[in-house]
XYZ file of C-alpha atoms in Angstrom:
85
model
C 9.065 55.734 -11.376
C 12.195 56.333 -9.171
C 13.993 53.379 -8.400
C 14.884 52.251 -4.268
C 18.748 53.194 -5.018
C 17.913 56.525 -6.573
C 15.415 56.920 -3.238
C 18.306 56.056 -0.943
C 20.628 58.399 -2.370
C 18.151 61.308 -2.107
C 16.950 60.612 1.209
C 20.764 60.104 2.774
C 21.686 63.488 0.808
C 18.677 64.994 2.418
C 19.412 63.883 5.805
C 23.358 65.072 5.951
C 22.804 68.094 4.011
C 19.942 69.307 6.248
C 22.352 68.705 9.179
C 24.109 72.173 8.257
C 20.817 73.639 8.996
C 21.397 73.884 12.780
C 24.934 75.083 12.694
C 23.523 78.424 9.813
C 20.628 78.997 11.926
C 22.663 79.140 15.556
C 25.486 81.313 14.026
C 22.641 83.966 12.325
C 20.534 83.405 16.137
C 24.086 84.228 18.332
C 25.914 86.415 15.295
C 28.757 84.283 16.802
C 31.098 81.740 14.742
C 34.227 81.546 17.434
C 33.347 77.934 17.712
C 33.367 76.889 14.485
C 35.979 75.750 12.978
C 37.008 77.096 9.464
C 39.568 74.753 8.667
C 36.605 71.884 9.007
C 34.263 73.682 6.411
C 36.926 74.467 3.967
C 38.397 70.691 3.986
C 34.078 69.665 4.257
C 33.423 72.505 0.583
C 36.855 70.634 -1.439
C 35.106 67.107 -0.578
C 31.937 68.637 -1.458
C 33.397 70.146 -4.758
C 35.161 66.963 -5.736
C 31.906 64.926 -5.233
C 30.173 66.968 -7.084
C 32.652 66.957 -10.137
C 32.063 63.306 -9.775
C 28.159 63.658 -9.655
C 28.593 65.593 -12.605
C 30.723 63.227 -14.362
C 28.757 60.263 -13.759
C 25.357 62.149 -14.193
C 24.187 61.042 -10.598
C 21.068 63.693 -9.853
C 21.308 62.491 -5.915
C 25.158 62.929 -5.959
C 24.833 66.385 -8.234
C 21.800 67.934 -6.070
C 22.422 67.108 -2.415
C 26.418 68.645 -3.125
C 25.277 71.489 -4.551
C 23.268 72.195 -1.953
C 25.622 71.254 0.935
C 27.901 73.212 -0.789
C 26.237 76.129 -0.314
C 25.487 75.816 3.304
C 29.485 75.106 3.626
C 29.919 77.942 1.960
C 27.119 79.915 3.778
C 28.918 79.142 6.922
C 32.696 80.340 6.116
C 30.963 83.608 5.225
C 29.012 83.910 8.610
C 32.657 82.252 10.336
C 34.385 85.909 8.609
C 31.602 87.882 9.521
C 30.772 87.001 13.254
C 34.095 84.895 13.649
């Protein structure tokens, strides 16, 4: 049975990575990333990488999973910011 910490730190990893989710789907909707800043998502994918080191380190599955995955929508984005920015 998962324990109430291990809930928390799913559910808050949930919650801010799905946050991204807006920001992908308006830049694929207006094929327009002028707004966006780059130098945000670049400085947001080295805090991302260095938590997940750490989630890897500590063998945290909330810490390793939610990174990963934000990670990849970080990532998503600086590709659509070089595409449509």
């Amino acid at each position: 049975m998962m324990d109430s910490i291990m809930l928390i730190g799913l559910v808050a990893g949930a919650l801010t990575t799905s946050s991204s989710i807006p920001q992908v789907v308006r830049i694929i909707k207006t094929k327009s990333a002028k707004d966006v800043s780059g130098l945000f998502f670049i400085m947001m994918g080295a805090g991302m990488s260095l938590w997940l080191i750490y989630g890897i380190i500590r063998s945290d599955t909330a810490i390793i999973l939610w990174n990963a995955v934000s990670l990849m929508f970080c990532m998503a984005i600086l590709g659509l910011k070089k595409l449509y920015g």
